[in-house]
């Protein structure tokens, strides 16, 4: 039980201000809430299993390699968000609340793919691996980490639904892109 509680608390605190919440929030402003939540929860389930299963192996990787991969992932995410956020003409009508009309499965798969990729090398994945290695309880740690990620995703979906009706999407993408760029710089700094 201690492994479960530790994993939940650590992952919740690490993920609350993380790119995962920002990415889920941005996805919710673009697509309906349920497909986003479904895709995100499934991505978190897979990532939690991976992190718990390979906990001891991941902790053996050199810190600089992990930090370099994290910097690259953040950098790519920042580029994509900023490119899309600034690609719109300033005079175009990017009304708040405009969502892409796509089928449930497409929005869910897109959400799954974005969060699945974003979680590789993430602090929560590394924390899950470390806690698994420490306690030797991969199921309890994996479930605790997954539940924390689900709670954070639920909060992001709720906030995203509220913002979708009030803020232009390109502003949310720009802010998220700047946050991702900052996280990329922090991770890059850890490489050196």
Coordinates of C-alpha atoms in Angstrom, one line a residue:
X1 CA 0.0 0.0 0.0
X2 CA 2.9 2.3 0.7
X3 CA 4.2 1.8 -2.8
X4 CA 0.8 2.7 -4.3
X5 CA 0.4 5.9 -2.1
X6 CA 4.0 7.0 -2.8
X7 CA 3.6 6.5 -6.6
X8 CA 0.3 8.4 -6.6
X9 CA 1.5 11.3 -4.6
X10 CA 4.8 11.7 -6.4
X11 CA 3.3 11.3 -9.9
X12 CA 0.4 13.6 -9.1
X13 CA 2.7 16.4 -7.9
X14 CA 5.2 16.0 -10.8
X15 CA 2.4 15.9 -13.5
X16 CA 0.2 18.8 -12.2
X17 CA 2.4 21.5 -13.7
X18 CA 3.8 19.3 -16.5
X19 CA 3.5 19.1 -20.3
X20 CA 1.1 16.3 -20.0
X21 CA -1.5 18.5 -18.4
X22 CA -0.8 21.2 -21.0
X23 CA -1.1 18.8 -23.9
X24 CA -4.3 17.3 -22.6
X25 CA -5.7 20.8 -22.1
X26 CA -4.8 21.8 -25.7
X27 CA -6.3 18.6 -27.1
X28 CA -9.5 19.3 -25.2
X29 CA -9.7 22.7 -26.8
X30 CA -9.5 21.1 -30.2
X31 CA -11.6 18.0 -29.8
X32 CA -14.6 16.8 -27.7
X33 CA -13.7 15.9 -24.1
X34 CA -14.6 12.2 -24.0
X35 CA -12.5 11.1 -26.9
X36 CA -9.5 13.1 -25.6
X37 CA -9.9 11.6 -22.1
X38 CA -10.3 8.1 -23.5
X39 CA -7.1 8.4 -25.6
X40 CA -5.1 10.0 -22.8
X41 CA -6.2 7.4 -20.2
X42 CA -5.2 4.5 -22.5
X43 CA -1.8 6.2 -23.3
X44 CA -1.2 6.6 -19.5
X45 CA -2.1 2.9 -18.9
X46 CA 0.5 1.7 -21.5
X47 CA 3.1 4.1 -20.2
X48 CA 2.6 3.2 -16.6
X49 CA 3.0 -0.5 -17.5
X50 CA 6.1 0.2 -19.4
X51 CA 7.6 2.3 -16.6
X52 CA 6.8 -0.2 -13.9
X53 CA 7.9 -3.2 -15.9
X54 CA 11.3 -1.7 -16.9
X55 CA 11.8 0.3 -13.7
X56 CA 15.2 -1.1 -12.8
X57 CA 16.4 -0.9 -16.4
X58 CA 15.4 2.7 -16.9
X59 CA 17.2 3.8 -13.7
X60 CA 20.4 2.3 -15.1
X61 CA 20.4 4.7 -18.1
X62 CA 22.9 7.6 -17.8
X63 CA 21.2 10.8 -16.6
X64 CA 22.6 12.8 -19.6
X65 CA 21.1 10.4 -22.1
X66 CA 17.7 10.6 -20.5
X67 CA 17.9 14.4 -20.2
X68 CA 18.9 14.7 -23.9
X69 CA 16.0 12.7 -25.1
X70 CA 13.6 14.7 -22.8
X71 CA 15.1 17.9 -24.2
X72 CA 14.5 16.7 -27.8
X73 CA 10.9 15.7 -27.1
X74 CA 10.1 19.0 -25.4
X75 CA 11.8 20.9 -28.3
X76 CA 9.8 19.0 -30.9
X77 CA 6.6 19.6 -28.9
X78 CA 7.4 23.3 -28.6
X79 CA 8.1 23.6 -32.3
X80 CA 4.8 21.9 -33.3
X81 CA 2.7 24.0 -30.9
X82 CA 4.3 27.3 -31.8
X83 CA 4.2 26.5 -35.5
X84 CA 0.5 25.8 -35.4
X85 CA -0.2 28.7 -32.9
X86 CA 1.5 31.2 -35.2
X87 CA 0.5 29.8 -38.5
X88 CA -2.9 31.3 -38.4
X89 CA -3.4 34.8 -39.8
X90 CA -3.8 37.3 -37.0
X91 CA -6.9 38.7 -38.7
X92 CA -8.6 35.3 -39.2
X93 CA -11.5 34.5 -36.9
X94 CA -10.1 31.8 -34.6
X95 CA -13.2 31.8 -32.4
X96 CA -12.8 30.3 -28.9
X97 CA -14.6 27.1 -28.7
X98 CA -14.2 26.0 -32.3
X99 CA -13.4 22.3 -32.3
X100 CA -12.5 20.0 -35.0
X101 CA -15.4 17.9 -36.2
X102 CA -13.8 14.5 -36.2
X103 CA -15.0 11.0 -35.3
X104 CA -14.6 9.8 -31.7
X105 CA -12.0 7.2 -32.7
X106 CA -9.8 9.7 -34.5
X107 CA -9.8 12.2 -31.7
X108 CA -9.1 9.4 -29.2
X109 CA -6.2 8.0 -31.4
X110 CA -4.7 11.4 -31.8
X111 CA -4.9 12.0 -28.1
X112 CA -3.4 8.6 -27.4
X113 CA -0.5 9.3 -29.8
X114 CA 0.3 12.7 -28.5
X115 CA 0.4 11.7 -24.9
X116 CA 2.0 8.3 -25.5
X117 CA 4.9 10.1 -27.2
X118 CA 5.0 13.0 -24.7
X119 CA 5.4 10.6 -21.7
X120 CA 8.6 8.9 -23.0
X121 CA 11.4 10.1 -20.7
X122 CA 8.9 12.2 -18.7
X123 CA 9.5 12.9 -15.0
X124 CA 6.5 10.8 -14.0
X125 CA 7.8 7.8 -16.1
X126 CA 11.2 8.1 -14.5
X127 CA 9.6 8.5 -11.0
X128 CA 7.5 5.4 -11.6
X129 CA 10.5 3.4 -12.7
X130 CA 12.5 4.6 -9.7
X131 CA 9.7 3.9 -7.2
X132 CA 9.2 0.4 -8.7
X133 CA 13.0 -0.3 -8.3
X134 CA 12.9 0.9 -4.7
X135 CA 9.8 -0.9 -3.5
X136 CA 9.8 -3.9 -5.8
X137 CA 6.1 -3.7 -6.3
X138 CA 5.5 -3.0 -9.9
X139 CA 1.7 -3.6 -9.9
X140 CA 1.0 -1.2 -6.9
X141 CA 3.4 1.4 -8.3
X142 CA 2.0 1.2 -11.8
X143 CA -1.6 1.5 -10.5
X144 CA -0.8 4.4 -8.3
X145 CA 1.0 6.2 -11.1
X146 CA -1.7 5.5 -13.6
X147 CA -4.4 6.8 -11.2
X148 CA -2.5 10.0 -10.5
X149 CA -2.2 10.6 -14.3
X150 CA -5.9 9.9 -14.8
X151 CA -6.7 12.5 -12.1
X152 CA -4.4 15.1 -13.7
X153 CA -5.9 14.4 -17.1
X154 CA -9.4 14.7 -15.7
X155 CA -8.5 18.2 -14.3
X156 CA -7.0 19.2 -17.7
X157 CA -10.1 18.1 -19.6
X158 CA -12.3 20.1 -17.2
X159 CA -10.2 23.2 -17.6
X160 CA -9.8 22.7 -21.3
X161 CA -13.6 22.5 -21.7
X162 CA -14.0 25.8 -19.9
X163 CA -11.2 27.5 -21.9
X164 CA -12.4 26.2 -25.2
X165 CA -15.4 28.4 -25.0
X166 CA -13.5 31.5 -23.9
X167 CA -10.0 31.7 -25.4
X168 CA -8.9 31.5 -29.0
X169 CA -7.1 28.2 -29.6
X170 CA -4.0 29.8 -31.1
X171 CA -3.3 31.6 -27.8
X172 CA -3.5 28.4 -25.9
X173 CA -1.1 26.8 -28.4
X174 CA 1.3 29.7 -28.1
X175 CA 1.4 29.6 -24.3
X176 CA 1.8 25.8 -24.3
X177 CA 4.6 26.1 -26.9
X178 CA 6.5 28.6 -24.8
X179 CA 6.1 26.3 -21.7
X180 CA 7.4 23.4 -23.7
X181 CA 10.3 25.4 -25.0
X182 CA 11.2 26.4 -21.4
X183 CA 11.0 22.7 -20.3
X184 CA 13.3 21.8 -23.3
X185 CA 15.8 24.4 -22.2
X186 CA 15.7 23.0 -18.6
X187 CA 16.2 19.5 -19.8
X188 CA 19.0 20.6 -22.2
X189 CA 20.7 22.4 -19.3
X190 CA 20.7 19.0 -17.4
X191 CA 22.6 17.4 -20.3
X192 CA 25.6 19.7 -19.7

